Amino acid sequence: MLELLIVPWNLFPLAAAEEAAVVDNAFKLLMVLATPVFALVVVTVIYSMLRFRRRGEPTEDGPAIHGPRSVILAWLTVTTGLTILMIITPGITGLRELRAHASEAPDLLVQVQGGRWFWKVTYPEYGVSSTKELVLPVGKRARFEVSAMDVLHSFWIPAFRVKIDAVPGKITTTYATPDTLGSYDDDEHMRIQCAELCGLGHSVMRLSVRVVTEDEFKAWIAESTAK
Amino acid sequence: MAFLPLIKAVLFAAIGFAVGAGATTGLRNLLGMEPWSTEPVVTMGYVFALIGWLLGVGLWDAWAREWFGKQPKEPLHEGWARFLRFSTDHKVIGVQYLVTMVVIMLLAGALSLLMRVELAAPGQTIMGASDFNTTMSLHGIMMIAVAVATVMGGFANFFVPLMIGAEDVAFPRINAMSYWIVPPVAVLLLATPLMGGFDTGWTAYPPLSVLNASGQLLFLLAFLTFGVSSILGGLNFLATIIMLRAPGMSWGRLPIFVWSIFSAALISLTATQSVALGLLTVILDRVAGTSFYNAAEGGNALLYEHVFWFYSHPAVYIMILPAFGIALEMLTHFSRKPLFAYKWVVASLLTVVGLSYIVWAHHLFTSGMGDYLHLPFMVTTELISIPTGMVFLSGLGTIWQGRLWLKTPMLFALGFLMNFVIGGVTGIFLADVPTDINLQDTYFVVAHFHYTIMGGEIFAILGALYYWFPKMSGRSYNEALGVVHFWWLFLSYNVTFISMFWVGILGMPRRVADYPANMADANLFVTVASFVLGASFLVFAGNLLYSWIKGPVASANPWKARTLEWQTSSPPPLENFPSEPTVVGSPYGYGVAGSVHARLAPAGGSKEQDGQS
């Protein structure tokens, strides 16, 4: 993991799902690729401003360099190479990682409905639903089937780095495998946050997320069923 | 009477509105419907009001009279009153656009400061969520208009004919019409709060945009009208550049700014029609009860996102391609060196035009469209790095070993390079599907597009305002204040918007009036920085306003630049040049012994001679 050595600081907030690691690593790799490009431009501009500055009205022209073919072709080769590299990794490799388990059956099914301005989560396998919180067992891969009751919304859990829009008349799906215990009370990133503008209550269209042990999850299900 | 055309225009618009609204209520009554229904009445009233406005402001006198066998009236060519009426002089139209757009930019900037006050702390500070949504949406669409029309309407109008050695644009009356369509757009947008505001942002995604307050309808009509203006503008510049180049102005001698306008005009003409269609279908869903986007009746909300971005992604190149042109133009003249890799840059501009049509769905990676579309759109999007990289090579190659004259326009051009590279590399994070899934709809996106459009295009525009100010006004701006404006803006701009990347990574969604407490410090920091940024525009406005009225008189060519607009007086006469120029060489022949761009034959008592300096 070369990129971890070069980008030692931790930019990122709490990451609480396996998918979050894929996304954060892709981000770090892009930082590694972007930094030299950024540095090249800024250093060249600042150097030129200091080195090639002329005070007062110009009295002479610079050399008539129209752009030697060798320089242009070398530049094209490097930029094309970098672009292909970025497409392959983290682009294609990241996509493959995120979809590595797409064909496997999930451990848990959660139906998520977005409406103005609340979230409703349903566990069809247990006949339980809630508009108060999303509870997930740690280490279990959950499939989210997302739908909208009225207008577009977007299902986003910042701590999982997972997002998919809720579209009226359509069911969209995404997956997450929580790997860290915790809840919204400990860290604000453990929330469903609506990420697609939906009107008046958009900003506060949130739902607490709580990741618990499997036993706690079963207990919560049992308690919710009893109600 | 200077204001007569405007008074006539308002009067005709009022009559038009009464006709449209009256006919609609009458027709509804005849059909046995409830006679009054706000949205259909307002829509039809507006359509007729727009026609009335155009006829009143001068379209009748200068143009429509001849359809009925009458002699059109000769427009006014002297005095400030010509700016307040239907003028067919491209220089007057350019100034009309520029003044309008700078005013809208300052207003929309003030709106962004209101948003920052609301966002300074969690919870409600100065306004509720509804007012915030309207403020945010208005800021968005007004700045989009500024980003599209300041260059394509303002600078392109004033300078494309001058730089190609033409007397005017190909269709001067269509040109005047495309400007006079814009004031009704501004009026509609500013009137949206009177009809409940609108809360969809400038993207207007249905179903929300079909269900919300009637302010949305005014927004949709405004945007659609503005689109018509863009389409006409695109058509006009293509025809002008293809048909009206002076003798000898071959495609290989065209200044890079003209090439950039040509590229952007291709997109304006073709892609804008797609968004017009999208807006029209939303209007029909609201007003005529169609169901393009109503899932319950077989409509599809996702369809709009595709149609919208099929225009709106190419549209960002309508904004940025001319900014490339402006920046490269200033870099070459102020470095006293030929433009590096000229032909490759031209090829790159045209390549971006081509790619711009096949990248739109990168806005839709989290929309729920088919997963199989992710890879192709990621690839096409990231390929844009290659032609854009060529523009950077050209910029850096041009300043290298140059004789850099660090006047205000040059500082802005160099600032453009440094800001836009940040906009460029952060774009990769959003084109890359794994990172975009998290970053989509967060402040990371807000920071990214402000780096491209504000740090990129607006910096180029500000540079161009200083660069061409002497040519347009005939006066010089204050150089010291220009330099102060640049450094003040450049530093406060970067502090403000770099922080927004950080806020976005922290998990702040965009377009929100409120956020969890963990983001409070970061947001307060951004708010304070944004006010320092906003204050820099007082220096800008004060400098240009004062200089326009009282600045020292400017010479014809204060920058000793080689392109044609500098080879005529400041400001240029009505017919631009004393006689038609003949182009004999490259506009960028710096350092080449004996190189001449154009010759102006002495005529009519003019002392203008060769175009070289």
Coordinates of N, CA, C and O in Angstrom, one line a residue, chain A residues 37 40-45 48 52 75, chain B residues 328 331 337 340 389-401 414 417:
Chain A
V37 N 0.9 16.7 -10.3 CA 0.3 17.5 -11.4 C 0.1 18.9 -10.9 O 0.5 19.9 -11.6
L40 N 3.5 20.6 -10.3 CA 4.1 21.0 -11.5 C 3.6 22.4 -12.0 O 4.4 23.3 -12.4
V41 N 2.3 22.5 -12.1 CA 1.7 23.8 -12.6 C 2.1 24.9 -11.7 O 2.5 26.0 -12.1
V42 N 1.8 24.8 -10.4 CA 2.0 25.9 -9.5 C 3.5 26.3 -9.4 O 3.8 27.5 -9.4
V43 N 4.4 25.3 -9.3 CA 5.8 25.6 -9.2 C 6.3 26.3 -10.5 O 7.0 27.3 -10.4
T44 N 5.8 25.8 -11.7 CA 6.2 26.5 -12.9 C 5.7 27.9 -13.0 O 6.5 28.8 -13.4
V45 N 4.5 28.2 -12.6 CA 4.0 29.5 -12.6 C 4.7 30.4 -11.7 O 5.2 31.5 -12.1
S48 N 8.3 31.1 -12.9 CA 8.3 32.0 -14.0 C 8.0 33.4 -13.6 O 8.6 34.4 -14.1
F52 N 11.3 35.2 -14.8 CA 11.1 35.8 -16.1 C 10.4 37.2 -16.0 O 10.1 37.8 -17.0
W75 N 4.7 15.4 -23.6 CA 3.6 15.8 -22.7 C 2.4 15.0 -23.0 O 1.8 14.5 -22.0
Chain B
L328 N -5.1 32.2 -22.4 CA -4.0 32.0 -23.3 C -3.7 33.3 -24.1 O -2.5 33.7 -24.3
L331 N -1.8 35.5 -21.7 CA -0.5 34.9 -21.4 C 0.5 35.2 -22.5 O 1.6 35.6 -22.2
K337 N 5.7 36.4 -26.2 CA 6.2 35.2 -26.9 C 5.0 34.6 -27.7 O 3.9 34.8 -27.3
F340 N 2.4 29.0 -27.3 CA 3.0 27.7 -27.4 C 2.0 26.6 -27.9 O 0.9 26.5 -27.4
G389 N -5.0 19.0 -20.6 CA -3.6 19.1 -20.3 C -2.8 19.8 -21.3 O -1.9 20.5 -21.0
M390 N -3.3 19.7 -22.6 CA -2.6 20.4 -23.7 C -2.7 21.9 -23.5 O -1.8 22.7 -23.8
V391 N -3.9 22.4 -23.0 CA -4.1 23.8 -22.7 C -3.1 24.3 -21.7 O -2.5 25.3 -21.8
F392 N -2.9 23.4 -20.6 CA -1.9 23.8 -19.6 C -0.5 23.8 -20.2 O 0.3 24.7 -19.9
L393 N -0.1 22.8 -21.0 CA 1.2 22.9 -21.6 C 1.4 24.2 -22.4 O 2.4 24.8 -22.3
S394 N 0.3 24.6 -23.1 CA 0.4 25.8 -23.9 C 0.7 27.0 -23.0 O 1.5 27.8 -23.3
G395 N -0.1 27.1 -21.9 CA 0.0 28.2 -21.0 C 1.4 28.2 -20.4 O 2.1 29.3 -20.4
L396 N 1.9 27.1 -19.9 CA 3.2 27.0 -19.2 C 4.3 27.2 -20.2 O 5.3 28.0 -19.9
G397 N 4.2 26.6 -21.4 CA 5.2 26.8 -22.4 C 5.3 28.2 -22.9 O 6.4 28.7 -23.3
T398 N 4.2 28.9 -22.9 CA 4.2 30.3 -23.3 C 4.9 31.2 -22.4 O 5.6 32.1 -22.8
I399 N 4.6 31.0 -21.1 CA 5.3 32.0 -20.1 C 6.8 31.6 -19.9 O 7.6 32.5 -19.5
W400 N 7.2 30.4 -20.2 CA 8.5 29.9 -20.0 C 9.5 30.7 -20.8 O 9.3 30.8 -22.0
Q401 N 10.5 31.3 -20.2 CA 11.5 32.2 -20.9 C 10.9 33.4 -21.5 O 11.5 34.0 -22.4
L414 N -2.4 34.2 -14.8 CA -1.6 33.2 -14.1 C -2.4 32.6 -12.9 O -2.3 31.4 -12.6
L417 N -4.4 29.8 -14.2 CA -3.7 28.5 -14.3 C -3.7 27.8 -13.0 O -3.9 26.6 -12.9

